[in-house]
Amino acid sequence: MYERFLVPVDGSEHSKHALKSAQWQAQNAGKNARITLLHIIPRNNINTIAYGVDLEQLQEEEARRILEESAQVLSGSSIENDSEYYIGDPAELICKKAKEGDYDLIVMGSRGLSLFSELFVGSVSHKVVQHAHCAVMIVK
């Protein structure tokens, strides 16, 4: 039985469905269930940034907004939860966090917000399935 759930969220519809699936699983897992919401801010490959724009601050504000909206989904339940965000490679950091936190199940959307990057870099969900130490549930 799964008790520790890692749910990467990015604000996409797929990640919202994944969160609802994780919530359902956690409610059925019992009183020891815990969900960690995780948002990864991808490292920027932008060479030029508009003068006066603090891109890192904007990304962190967006991360907090996404995590707050996701946490609201869980607010009416008795499921323990927490939220974290990091900057870096999404697939790598999801797998690292899952292993370090000894999670039982990663529940994530099949697609994120960036279809363009999936075409050239490869799907984050595919990489997580290939490299995670634990079970992975992909939700459409």
mmCIF file of C-alpha atoms in Angstrom:
data_model
loop_
_atom_site.group_PDB
_atom_site.id
_atom_site.type_symbol
_atom_site.label_atom_id
_atom_site.label_comp_id
_atom_site.label_asym_id
_atom_site.label_seq_id
_atom_site.Cartn_x
_atom_site.Cartn_y
_atom_site.Cartn_z
ATOM 1 C CA MET A 1 0.000 0.000 0.000
ATOM 2 C CA TYR A 2 1.265 3.444 -0.875
ATOM 3 C CA GLU A 3 1.467 6.051 1.898
ATOM 4 C CA ARG A 4 3.994 8.656 0.749
ATOM 5 C CA PHE A 5 3.030 10.430 -2.466
ATOM 6 C CA LEU A 6 5.145 12.849 -4.461
ATOM 7 C CA VAL A 7 3.052 14.970 -6.826
ATOM 8 C CA PRO A 8 4.915 17.245 -9.251
ATOM 9 C CA VAL A 9 2.664 20.159 -10.222
ATOM 10 C CA ASP A 10 3.075 22.782 -12.926
ATOM 11 C CA GLY A 11 -0.413 24.242 -13.231
ATOM 12 C CA SER A 12 -1.336 22.187 -16.304
ATOM 13 C CA GLU A 13 -4.620 20.311 -16.543
ATOM 14 C CA HIS A 14 -2.720 17.016 -16.520
ATOM 15 C CA SER A 15 -0.999 17.874 -13.236
ATOM 16 C CA LYS A 16 -4.359 18.911 -11.734
ATOM 17 C CA HIS A 17 -5.789 15.502 -12.675
ATOM 18 C CA ALA A 18 -2.712 13.839 -11.194
ATOM 19 C CA LEU A 19 -3.228 15.697 -7.908
ATOM 20 C CA LYS A 20 -6.848 14.556 -7.725
ATOM 21 C CA SER A 21 -5.742 10.966 -8.367
ATOM 22 C CA ALA A 22 -3.118 11.218 -5.646
ATOM 23 C CA GLN A 23 -5.690 12.677 -3.263
ATOM 24 C CA TRP A 24 -8.040 9.769 -3.918
ATOM 25 C CA GLN A 25 -5.225 7.248 -3.417
ATOM 26 C CA ALA A 26 -4.111 8.958 -0.196
ATOM 27 C CA GLN A 27 -7.648 9.055 1.217
ATOM 28 C CA ASN A 28 -7.864 5.314 0.704
ATOM 29 C CA ALA A 29 -4.386 4.686 2.123
ATOM 30 C CA GLY A 30 -5.298 5.581 5.691
ATOM 31 C CA LYS A 31 -4.182 7.965 8.377
ATOM 32 C CA ASN A 32 -0.436 7.758 7.609
ATOM 33 C CA ALA A 33 -0.818 9.042 4.051
ATOM 34 C CA ARG A 34 1.124 12.140 3.101
ATOM 35 C CA ILE A 35 1.341 14.134 -0.119
ATOM 36 C CA THR A 36 4.234 16.367 -1.065
ATOM 37 C CA LEU A 37 3.533 18.875 -3.811
ATOM 38 C CA LEU A 38 6.633 19.590 -5.866
ATOM 39 C CA HIS A 39 7.219 22.309 -8.434
ATOM 40 C CA ILE A 40 10.398 22.498 -10.464
ATOM 41 C CA ILE A 41 11.448 25.737 -12.113
ATOM 42 C CA PRO A 42 13.467 24.727 -15.178
ATOM 43 C CA ARG A 43 16.829 26.405 -15.572
ATOM 44 C CA ASN A 44 16.635 29.144 -18.169
ATOM 45 C CA ASN A 45 18.474 28.873 -21.423
ATOM 46 C CA ILE A 46 17.565 32.414 -22.340
ATOM 47 C CA ASN A 47 20.641 34.409 -23.301
ATOM 48 C CA THR A 48 19.024 37.821 -23.149
ATOM 49 C CA ILE A 49 16.519 38.948 -20.573
ATOM 50 C CA ALA A 50 14.650 42.225 -20.761
ATOM 51 C CA TYR A 51 16.428 44.921 -18.804
ATOM 52 C CA GLY A 52 14.939 45.431 -15.353
ATOM 53 C CA VAL A 53 13.087 42.102 -15.296
ATOM 54 C CA ASP A 54 13.919 39.841 -12.388
ATOM 55 C CA LEU A 55 13.079 36.545 -14.078
ATOM 56 C CA GLU A 56 14.032 34.440 -11.067
ATOM 57 C CA GLN A 57 11.655 36.414 -8.839
ATOM 58 C CA LEU A 58 8.838 36.039 -11.387
ATOM 59 C CA GLN A 59 9.429 32.286 -11.598
ATOM 60 C CA GLU A 60 9.461 31.922 -7.814
ATOM 61 C CA GLU A 61 6.207 33.890 -7.532
ATOM 62 C CA GLU A 62 4.653 31.618 -10.161
ATOM 63 C CA ALA A 63 5.923 28.529 -8.292
ATOM 64 C CA ARG A 64 4.352 29.743 -5.045
ATOM 65 C CA ARG A 65 1.068 30.488 -6.825
ATOM 66 C CA ILE A 66 0.948 27.024 -8.405
ATOM 67 C CA LEU A 67 1.765 25.337 -5.097
ATOM 68 C CA GLU A 68 -0.826 27.399 -3.198
ATOM 69 C CA GLU A 69 -3.540 26.544 -5.743
ATOM 70 C CA SER A 70 -2.592 22.873 -5.546
ATOM 71 C CA ALA A 71 -2.580 22.902 -1.738
ATOM 72 C CA GLN A 72 -6.102 24.359 -1.771
ATOM 73 C CA VAL A 73 -7.300 21.157 -3.448
ATOM 74 C CA LEU A 74 -6.131 19.249 -0.365
ATOM 75 C CA SER A 75 -7.299 21.807 2.207
ATOM 76 C CA GLY A 76 -10.657 20.158 2.888
ATOM 77 C CA SER A 77 -9.174 16.736 3.537
ATOM 78 C CA SER A 78 -7.322 15.273 6.485
ATOM 79 C CA ILE A 79 -4.351 14.303 4.316
ATOM 80 C CA GLU A 80 -1.057 15.671 5.608
ATOM 81 C CA ASN A 81 0.736 17.629 2.921
ATOM 82 C CA ASP A 82 3.593 19.978 2.276
ATOM 83 C CA SER A 83 4.990 21.890 -0.690
ATOM 84 C CA GLU A 84 8.463 22.468 -2.090
ATOM 85 C CA TYR A 85 10.031 24.016 -5.154
ATOM 86 C CA TYR A 86 13.479 23.845 -6.690
ATOM 87 C CA ILE A 87 15.303 25.174 -9.728
ATOM 88 C CA GLY A 88 16.880 22.728 -12.159
ATOM 89 C CA ASP A 89 16.150 19.801 -14.443
ATOM 90 C CA PRO A 90 12.569 18.666 -13.703
ATOM 91 C CA ALA A 91 12.971 14.924 -14.317
ATOM 92 C CA GLU A 92 16.280 14.735 -12.473
ATOM 93 C CA LEU A 93 14.997 16.641 -9.439
ATOM 94 C CA ILE A 94 11.712 14.705 -9.262
ATOM 95 C CA CYS A 95 13.622 11.413 -9.173
ATOM 96 C CA LYS A 96 16.158 12.758 -6.668
ATOM 97 C CA LYS A 97 13.446 14.076 -4.333
ATOM 98 C CA ALA A 98 11.501 10.814 -4.583
ATOM 99 C CA LYS A 99 14.540 8.776 -3.590
ATOM 100 C CA GLU A 100 15.784 11.083 -0.835
ATOM 101 C CA GLY A 101 12.293 11.350 0.673
ATOM 102 C CA ASP A 102 11.678 7.608 0.388
ATOM 103 C CA TYR A 103 8.385 8.151 -1.450
ATOM 104 C CA ASP A 104 6.258 5.150 -2.397
ATOM 105 C CA LEU A 105 4.599 6.641 -5.465
ATOM 106 C CA ILE A 106 5.121 9.547 -7.836
ATOM 107 C CA VAL A 107 1.824 10.724 -9.330
ATOM 108 C CA MET A 108 2.267 13.077 -12.251
ATOM 109 C CA GLY A 109 0.587 14.345 -15.370
ATOM 110 C CA SER A 110 1.410 12.863 -18.728
ATOM 111 C CA ARG A 111 2.080 16.322 -20.150
ATOM 112 C CA GLY A 112 3.135 19.597 -18.679
ATOM 113 C CA LEU A 113 2.677 23.108 -19.924
ATOM 114 C CA SER A 114 5.565 23.042 -22.392
ATOM 115 C CA LEU A 115 4.823 20.924 -25.447
ATOM 116 C CA PHE A 116 7.678 22.611 -27.318
ATOM 117 C CA SER A 117 10.319 21.395 -24.882
ATOM 118 C CA GLU A 118 8.866 17.881 -24.920
ATOM 119 C CA LEU A 119 9.449 17.663 -28.659
ATOM 120 C CA PHE A 120 13.141 18.449 -28.377
ATOM 121 C CA VAL A 121 14.226 17.499 -24.885
ATOM 122 C CA GLY A 122 12.009 14.497 -24.255
ATOM 123 C CA SER A 123 9.068 14.060 -21.974
ATOM 124 C CA VAL A 124 9.648 14.711 -18.279
ATOM 125 C CA SER A 125 7.173 11.972 -17.389
ATOM 126 C CA HIS A 126 8.987 9.511 -19.663
ATOM 127 C CA LYS A 127 12.328 10.288 -18.025
ATOM 128 C CA VAL A 128 10.835 9.928 -14.554
ATOM 129 C CA VAL A 129 9.363 6.523 -15.434
ATOM 130 C CA GLN A 130 12.766 5.417 -16.690
ATOM 131 C CA HIS A 131 14.806 6.628 -13.697
ATOM 132 C CA ALA A 132 12.620 6.712 -10.576
ATOM 133 C CA HIS A 133 13.392 4.280 -7.770
ATOM 134 C CA CYS A 134 9.705 3.882 -6.916
ATOM 135 C CA ALA A 135 6.400 3.332 -8.673
ATOM 136 C CA VAL A 136 5.182 6.069 -11.007
ATOM 137 C CA MET A 137 1.565 6.753 -11.942
ATOM 138 C CA ILE A 138 1.074 8.833 -15.082
ATOM 139 C CA VAL A 139 -2.301 10.571 -15.295
ATOM 140 C CA LYS A 140 -3.926 12.115 -18.381
#
